[in-house]
Tab-separated table of C-alpha atoms and ligand atoms in Angstrom:
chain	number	residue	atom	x	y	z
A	1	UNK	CA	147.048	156.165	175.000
A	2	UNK	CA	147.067	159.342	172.352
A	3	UNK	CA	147.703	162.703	172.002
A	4	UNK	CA	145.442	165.113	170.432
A	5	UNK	CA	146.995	168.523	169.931
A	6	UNK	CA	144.901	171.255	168.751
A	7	UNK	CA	146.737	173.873	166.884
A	8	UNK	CA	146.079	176.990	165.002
A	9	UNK	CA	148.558	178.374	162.198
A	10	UNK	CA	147.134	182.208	163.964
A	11	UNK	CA	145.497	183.414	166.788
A	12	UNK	CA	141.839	183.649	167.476
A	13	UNK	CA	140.165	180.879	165.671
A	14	UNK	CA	138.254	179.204	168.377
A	15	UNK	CA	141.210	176.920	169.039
A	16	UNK	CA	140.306	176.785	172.770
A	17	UNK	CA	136.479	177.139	172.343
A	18	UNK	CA	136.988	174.080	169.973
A	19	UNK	CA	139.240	172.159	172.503
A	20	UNK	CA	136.691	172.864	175.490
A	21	UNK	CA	133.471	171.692	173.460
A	22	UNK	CA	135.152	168.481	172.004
A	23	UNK	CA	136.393	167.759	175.691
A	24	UNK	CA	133.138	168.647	177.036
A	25	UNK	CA	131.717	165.833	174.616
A	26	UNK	CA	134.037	163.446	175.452
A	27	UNK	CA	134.212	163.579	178.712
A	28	UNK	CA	129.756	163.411	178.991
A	29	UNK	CA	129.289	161.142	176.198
A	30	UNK	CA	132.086	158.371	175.757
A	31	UNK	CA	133.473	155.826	178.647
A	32	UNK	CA	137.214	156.843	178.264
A	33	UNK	CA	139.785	158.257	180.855
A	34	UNK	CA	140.067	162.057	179.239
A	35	UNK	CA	142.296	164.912	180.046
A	36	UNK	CA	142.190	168.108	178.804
A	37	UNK	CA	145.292	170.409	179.727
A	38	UNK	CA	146.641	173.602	178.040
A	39	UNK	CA	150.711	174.427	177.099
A	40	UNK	CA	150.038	178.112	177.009
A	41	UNK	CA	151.925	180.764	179.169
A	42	UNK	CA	150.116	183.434	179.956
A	43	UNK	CA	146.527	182.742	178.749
A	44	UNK	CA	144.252	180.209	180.802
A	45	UNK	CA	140.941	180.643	179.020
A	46	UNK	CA	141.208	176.644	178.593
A	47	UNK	CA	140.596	176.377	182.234
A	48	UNK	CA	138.370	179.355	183.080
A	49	UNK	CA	135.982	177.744	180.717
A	50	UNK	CA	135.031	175.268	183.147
A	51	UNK	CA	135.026	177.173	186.094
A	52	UNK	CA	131.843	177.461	186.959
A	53	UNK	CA	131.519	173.731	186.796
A	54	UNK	CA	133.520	173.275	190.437
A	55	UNK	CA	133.835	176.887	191.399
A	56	UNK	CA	135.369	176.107	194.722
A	57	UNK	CA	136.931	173.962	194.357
A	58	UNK	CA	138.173	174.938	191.004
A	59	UNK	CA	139.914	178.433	192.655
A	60	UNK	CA	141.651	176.170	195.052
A	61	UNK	CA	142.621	174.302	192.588
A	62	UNK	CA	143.872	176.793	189.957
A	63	UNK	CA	145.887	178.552	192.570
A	64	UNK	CA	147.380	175.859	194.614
A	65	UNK	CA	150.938	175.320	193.730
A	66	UNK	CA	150.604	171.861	194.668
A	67	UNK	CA	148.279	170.934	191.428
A	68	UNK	CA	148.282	171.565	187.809
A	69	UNK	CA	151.729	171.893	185.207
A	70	UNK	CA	153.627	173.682	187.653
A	71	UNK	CA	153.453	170.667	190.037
A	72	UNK	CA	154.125	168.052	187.668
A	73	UNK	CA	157.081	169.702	186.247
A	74	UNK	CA	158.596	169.819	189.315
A	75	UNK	CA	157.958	166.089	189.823
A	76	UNK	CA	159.270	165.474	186.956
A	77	UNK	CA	162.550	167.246	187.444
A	78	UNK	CA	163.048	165.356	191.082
A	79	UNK	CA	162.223	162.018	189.354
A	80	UNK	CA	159.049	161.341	190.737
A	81	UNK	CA	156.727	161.517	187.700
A	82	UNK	CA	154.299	158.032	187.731
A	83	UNK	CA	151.523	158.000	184.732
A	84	UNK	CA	148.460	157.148	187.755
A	85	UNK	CA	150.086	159.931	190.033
A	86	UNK	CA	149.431	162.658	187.424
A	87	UNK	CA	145.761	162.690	187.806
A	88	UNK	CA	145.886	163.333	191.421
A	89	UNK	CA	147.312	166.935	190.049
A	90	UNK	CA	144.468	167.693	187.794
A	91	UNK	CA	141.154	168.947	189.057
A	92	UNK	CA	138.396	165.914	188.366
A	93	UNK	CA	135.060	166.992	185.975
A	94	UNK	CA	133.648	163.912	185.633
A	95	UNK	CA	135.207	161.194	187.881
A	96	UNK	CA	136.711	158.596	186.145
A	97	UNK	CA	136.175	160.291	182.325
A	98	UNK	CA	137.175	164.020	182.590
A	99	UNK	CA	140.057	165.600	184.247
A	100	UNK	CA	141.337	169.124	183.624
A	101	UNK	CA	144.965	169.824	183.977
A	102	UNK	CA	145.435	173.430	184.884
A	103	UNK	CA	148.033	175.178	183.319
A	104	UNK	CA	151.507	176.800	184.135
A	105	UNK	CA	151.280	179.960	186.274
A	106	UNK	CA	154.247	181.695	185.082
A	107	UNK	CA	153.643	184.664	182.423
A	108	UNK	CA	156.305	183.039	179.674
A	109	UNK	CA	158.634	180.449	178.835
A	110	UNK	CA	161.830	183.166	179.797
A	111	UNK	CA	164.720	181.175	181.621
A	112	UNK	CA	162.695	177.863	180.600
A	113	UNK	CA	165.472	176.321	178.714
A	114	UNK	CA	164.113	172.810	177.539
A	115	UNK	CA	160.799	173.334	178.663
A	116	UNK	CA	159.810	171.828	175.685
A	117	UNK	CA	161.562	168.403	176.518
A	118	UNK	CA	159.660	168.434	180.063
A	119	UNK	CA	156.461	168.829	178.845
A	120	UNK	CA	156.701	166.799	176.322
A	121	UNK	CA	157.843	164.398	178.608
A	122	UNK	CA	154.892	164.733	181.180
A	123	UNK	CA	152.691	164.372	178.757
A	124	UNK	CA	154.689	161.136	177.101
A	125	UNK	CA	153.995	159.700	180.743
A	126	UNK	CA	150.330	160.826	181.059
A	127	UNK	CA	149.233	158.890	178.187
A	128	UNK	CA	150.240	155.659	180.236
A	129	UNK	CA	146.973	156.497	182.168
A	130	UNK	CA	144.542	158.381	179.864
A	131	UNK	CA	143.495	156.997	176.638
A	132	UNK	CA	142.575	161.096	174.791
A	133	UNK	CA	144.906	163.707	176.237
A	134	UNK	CA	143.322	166.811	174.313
A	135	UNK	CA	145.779	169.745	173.983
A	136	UNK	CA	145.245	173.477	173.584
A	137	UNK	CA	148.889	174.463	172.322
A	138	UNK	CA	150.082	177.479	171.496
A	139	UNK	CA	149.332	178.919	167.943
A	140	UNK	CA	152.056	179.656	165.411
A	141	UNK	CA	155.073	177.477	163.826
A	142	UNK	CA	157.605	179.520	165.894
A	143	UNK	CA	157.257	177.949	169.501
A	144	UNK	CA	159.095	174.958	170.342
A	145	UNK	CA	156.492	173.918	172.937
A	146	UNK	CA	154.068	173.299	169.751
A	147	UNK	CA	156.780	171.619	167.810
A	148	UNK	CA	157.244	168.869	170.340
A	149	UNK	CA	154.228	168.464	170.882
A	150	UNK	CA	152.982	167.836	167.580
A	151	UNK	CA	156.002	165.562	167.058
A	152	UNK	CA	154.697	163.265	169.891
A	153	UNK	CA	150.662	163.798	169.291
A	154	UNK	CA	148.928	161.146	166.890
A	155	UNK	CA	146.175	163.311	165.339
A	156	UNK	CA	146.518	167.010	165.026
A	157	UNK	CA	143.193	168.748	165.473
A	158	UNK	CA	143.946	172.181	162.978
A	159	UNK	CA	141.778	175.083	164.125
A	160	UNK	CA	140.740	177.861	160.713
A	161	UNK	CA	138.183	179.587	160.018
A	162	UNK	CA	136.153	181.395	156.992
A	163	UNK	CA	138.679	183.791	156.395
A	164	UNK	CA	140.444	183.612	152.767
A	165	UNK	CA	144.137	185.227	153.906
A	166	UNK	CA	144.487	182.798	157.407
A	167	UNK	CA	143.294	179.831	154.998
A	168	UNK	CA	145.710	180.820	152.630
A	169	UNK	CA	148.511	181.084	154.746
A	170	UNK	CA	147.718	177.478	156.033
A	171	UNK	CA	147.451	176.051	152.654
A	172	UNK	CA	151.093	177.433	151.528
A	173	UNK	CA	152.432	175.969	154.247
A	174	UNK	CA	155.114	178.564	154.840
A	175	UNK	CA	154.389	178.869	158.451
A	176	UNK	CA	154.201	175.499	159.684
A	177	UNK	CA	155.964	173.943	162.402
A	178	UNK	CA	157.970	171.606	160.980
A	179	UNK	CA	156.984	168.393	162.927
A	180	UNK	CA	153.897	169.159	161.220
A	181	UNK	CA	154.799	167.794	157.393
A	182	UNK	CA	153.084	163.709	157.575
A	183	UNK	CA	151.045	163.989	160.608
A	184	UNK	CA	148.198	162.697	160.851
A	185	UNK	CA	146.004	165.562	161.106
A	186	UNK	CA	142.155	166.708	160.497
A	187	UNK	CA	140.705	170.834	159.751
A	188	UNK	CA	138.266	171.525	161.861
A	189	UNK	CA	136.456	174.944	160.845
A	190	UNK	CA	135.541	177.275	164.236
A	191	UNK	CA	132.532	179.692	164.268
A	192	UNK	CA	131.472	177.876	161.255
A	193	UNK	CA	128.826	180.299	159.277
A	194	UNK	CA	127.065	177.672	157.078
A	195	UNK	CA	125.452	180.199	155.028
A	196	UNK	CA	129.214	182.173	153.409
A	197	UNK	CA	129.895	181.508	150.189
A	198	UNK	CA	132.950	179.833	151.327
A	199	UNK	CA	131.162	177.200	152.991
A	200	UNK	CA	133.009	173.599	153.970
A	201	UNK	CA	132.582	172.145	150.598
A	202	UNK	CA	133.921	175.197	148.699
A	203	UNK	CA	136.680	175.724	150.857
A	204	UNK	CA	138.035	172.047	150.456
A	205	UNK	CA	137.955	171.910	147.179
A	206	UNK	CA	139.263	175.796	146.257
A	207	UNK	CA	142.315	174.313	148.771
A	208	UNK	CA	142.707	170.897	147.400
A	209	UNK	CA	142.433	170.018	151.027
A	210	UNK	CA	142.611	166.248	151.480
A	211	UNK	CA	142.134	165.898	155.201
A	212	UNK	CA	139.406	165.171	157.106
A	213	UNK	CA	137.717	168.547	157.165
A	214	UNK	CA	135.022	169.559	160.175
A	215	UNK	CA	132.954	172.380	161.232
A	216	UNK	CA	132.023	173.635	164.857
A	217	UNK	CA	128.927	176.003	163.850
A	218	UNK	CA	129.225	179.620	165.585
A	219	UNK	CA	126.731	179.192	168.195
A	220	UNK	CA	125.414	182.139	170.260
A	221	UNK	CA	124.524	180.105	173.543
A	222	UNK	CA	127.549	178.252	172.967
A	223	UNK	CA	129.734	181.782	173.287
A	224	UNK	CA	127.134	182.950	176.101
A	225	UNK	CA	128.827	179.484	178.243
A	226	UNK	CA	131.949	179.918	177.282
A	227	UNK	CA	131.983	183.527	178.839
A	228	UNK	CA	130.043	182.492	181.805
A	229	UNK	CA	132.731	180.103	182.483
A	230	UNK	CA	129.974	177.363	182.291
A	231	UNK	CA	130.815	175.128	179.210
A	232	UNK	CA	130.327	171.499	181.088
A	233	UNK	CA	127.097	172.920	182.848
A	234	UNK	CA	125.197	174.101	179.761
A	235	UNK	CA	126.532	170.457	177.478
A	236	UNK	CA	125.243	168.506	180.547
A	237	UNK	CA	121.719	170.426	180.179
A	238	UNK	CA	121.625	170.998	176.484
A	239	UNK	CA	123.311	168.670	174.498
A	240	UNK	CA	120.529	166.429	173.746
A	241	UNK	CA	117.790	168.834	173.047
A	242	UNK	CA	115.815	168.089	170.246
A	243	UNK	CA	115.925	169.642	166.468
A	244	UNK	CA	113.937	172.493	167.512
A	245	UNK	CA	116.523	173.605	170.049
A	246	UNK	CA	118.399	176.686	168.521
A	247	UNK	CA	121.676	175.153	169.307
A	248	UNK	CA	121.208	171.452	167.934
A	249	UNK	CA	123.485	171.947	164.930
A	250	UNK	CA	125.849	173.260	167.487
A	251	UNK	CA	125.882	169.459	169.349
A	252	UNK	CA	125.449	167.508	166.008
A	253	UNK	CA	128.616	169.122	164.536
A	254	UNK	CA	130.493	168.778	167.672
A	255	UNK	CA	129.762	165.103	168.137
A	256	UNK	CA	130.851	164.039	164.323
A	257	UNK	CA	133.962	166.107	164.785
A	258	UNK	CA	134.428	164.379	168.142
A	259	UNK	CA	133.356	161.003	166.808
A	260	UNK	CA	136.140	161.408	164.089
A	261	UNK	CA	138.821	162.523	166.647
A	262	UNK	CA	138.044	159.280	168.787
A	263	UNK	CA	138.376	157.089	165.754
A	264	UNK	CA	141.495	158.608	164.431
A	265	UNK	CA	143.444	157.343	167.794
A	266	UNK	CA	141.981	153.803	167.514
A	267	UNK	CA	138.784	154.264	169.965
A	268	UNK	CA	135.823	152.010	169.166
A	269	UNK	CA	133.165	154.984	169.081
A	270	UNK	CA	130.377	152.502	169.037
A	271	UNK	CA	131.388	150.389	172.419
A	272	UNK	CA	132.526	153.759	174.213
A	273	UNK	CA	129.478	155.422	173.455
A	274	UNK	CA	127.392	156.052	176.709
A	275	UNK	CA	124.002	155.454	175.974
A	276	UNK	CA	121.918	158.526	176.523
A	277	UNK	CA	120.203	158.905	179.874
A	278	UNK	CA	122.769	155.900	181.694
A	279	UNK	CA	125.464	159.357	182.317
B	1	ATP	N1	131.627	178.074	167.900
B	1	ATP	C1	131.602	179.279	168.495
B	1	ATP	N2	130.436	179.949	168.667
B	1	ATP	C2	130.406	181.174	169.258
B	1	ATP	N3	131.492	181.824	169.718
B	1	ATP	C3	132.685	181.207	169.590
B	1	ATP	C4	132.809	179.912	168.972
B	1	ATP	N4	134.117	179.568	168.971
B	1	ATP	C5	134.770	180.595	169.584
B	1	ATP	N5	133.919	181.578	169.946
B	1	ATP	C6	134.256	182.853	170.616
B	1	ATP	O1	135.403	183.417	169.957
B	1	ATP	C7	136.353	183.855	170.901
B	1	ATP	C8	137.758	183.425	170.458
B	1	ATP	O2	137.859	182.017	170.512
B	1	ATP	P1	139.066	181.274	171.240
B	1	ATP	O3	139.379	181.914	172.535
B	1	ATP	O4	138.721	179.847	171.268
B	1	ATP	O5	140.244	181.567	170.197
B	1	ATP	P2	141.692	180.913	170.161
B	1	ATP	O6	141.901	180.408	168.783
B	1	ATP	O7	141.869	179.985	171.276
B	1	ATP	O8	142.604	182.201	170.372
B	1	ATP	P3	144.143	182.199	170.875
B	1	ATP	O9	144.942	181.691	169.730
B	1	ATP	O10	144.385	183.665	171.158
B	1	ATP	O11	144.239	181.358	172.087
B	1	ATP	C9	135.974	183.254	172.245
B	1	ATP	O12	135.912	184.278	173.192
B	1	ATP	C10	134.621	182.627	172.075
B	1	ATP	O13	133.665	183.293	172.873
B	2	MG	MG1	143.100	180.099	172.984
């Protein structure tokens, strides 16, 4: 059904970290057909987050040239692209609610010509079967892969941080892909540090920002899963610890960002919601 692109204007925000918790949410805590893919060359840190979760099958998976971008794209290019076929390429993390799409294999986009066009197109026809497609896209307002893609996405998920000169450079808007200007977007603040002086509240209203602004808290566990290639493995066994659980403002934040994301492309949070202990 819709497209969520998550986008950085620079590198090294917690763009993925930020795509593979809200997809981990999604995908444990809401009845919806999810897919979570990555439009990267060269960098598959979207994927190797969840490794752990299916490790065998996973390897087969993410080096089979039968599965993933690669195999899509050339389906697409012989005509034989269908919107329920595509999730028979992607590797399933929670049947029925969370599929990963593993990305391209090739190091970079050289002798690619139009590879924007194609993905954008694969992903025009996966939406006919999943109703979130959550994309990690590649950072920057140079690449045309990111362009498209935020010209066909409904809610752009914008990845900063604390940092005064990257949130500067956002606010300016001098680097921004140009499909950008009107969409419908929302900030979502990675490795959040509640305690800086330029906290949420100071940092929307020193930037006049007017968009739905977010926070994923820096979380030390959360890093510990993400390097252990474990993110769906610790959310299944963590996310609804209580208050006292060091990493509870971790899953609060998570889930209103998510909650926000979901209601933004027209889902009925309340109805999707699975209720806690049915999953
Ligand atoms: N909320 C968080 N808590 C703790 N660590 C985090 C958090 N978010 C991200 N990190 C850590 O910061 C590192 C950089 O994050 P990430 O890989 O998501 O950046 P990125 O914006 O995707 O970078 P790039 O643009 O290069 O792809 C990760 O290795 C991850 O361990
Ligand atoms: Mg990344």
């Amino acid at each position: 059904m819709s497209i969520i692109t998550f986008w950085s204007p620079d590198h090294g925000r917690g763009k993925t970290a930020n795509c593979a918790a809200a997809g981990a949410m999604v995908g444990l805590d809401y009845d919806i057909r999810t897919l979570i893919a990555r439009t990267q060359f060269g960098n598959s840190s979207l994927e190797d987050a969840f490794i752990k979760s299916k490790e065998l099958q996973m390897k087969n998976f993410v080096t089979s040239a039968a599965t993933g971008m690669d195999a899509l794209e050339r389906l697409f290019k012989t005509k034989r692209l269908s919107a329920s076929g595509i999730s028979n390429h992607t590797l399933s993390l929670e049947p029925g609610r969370l599929d990963l799409l593993a990305g391209t294999s090739k190091p970079d986009e050289s002798g690619h010509e139009g590879i924007e066009h194609v993905i954008a197109a694969i992903f025009d026809e996966a939406r006919r079967y999943y109703q979130a497609i959550m994309l990690d896209i590649e950072s920057g307002g140079a690449n045309q892969i990111t362009n498209q893609l935020i010209q066909s996405s409904d809610l752009v998920v914008v990845n900063l941080s604390q940092d005064l000169s990257s949130l500067e450079r956002y606010a300016s808007q001098e680097q921004w892909p140009c499909a950008l200007q009107g969409k419908n977007k929302m900030i979502l603040l990675g490795q959040y540090d509640p305690h800086s002086k330029y906290n949420a509240t100071n940092i929307r209203r020193k930037f006049g920002i007017k968009d739905p602004l977010f926070v994923i808290p820096y979380c030390s566990d959360y890093r510990d899963a993400f390097n252990d290639k474990d993110v769906l493995g610790w959310f299944r066994r963590t996310r609804n610890a209580g208050r006292r659980h060091g990493s509870y403002p971790f899953f609060q934040e998570v889930r209103k960002a998510v909650k926000e994301m979901l209601s933004q492309i027209g889902v009925n949070t309340e109805i999707k919601r699975i209720e806690r202990g049915v999953s």
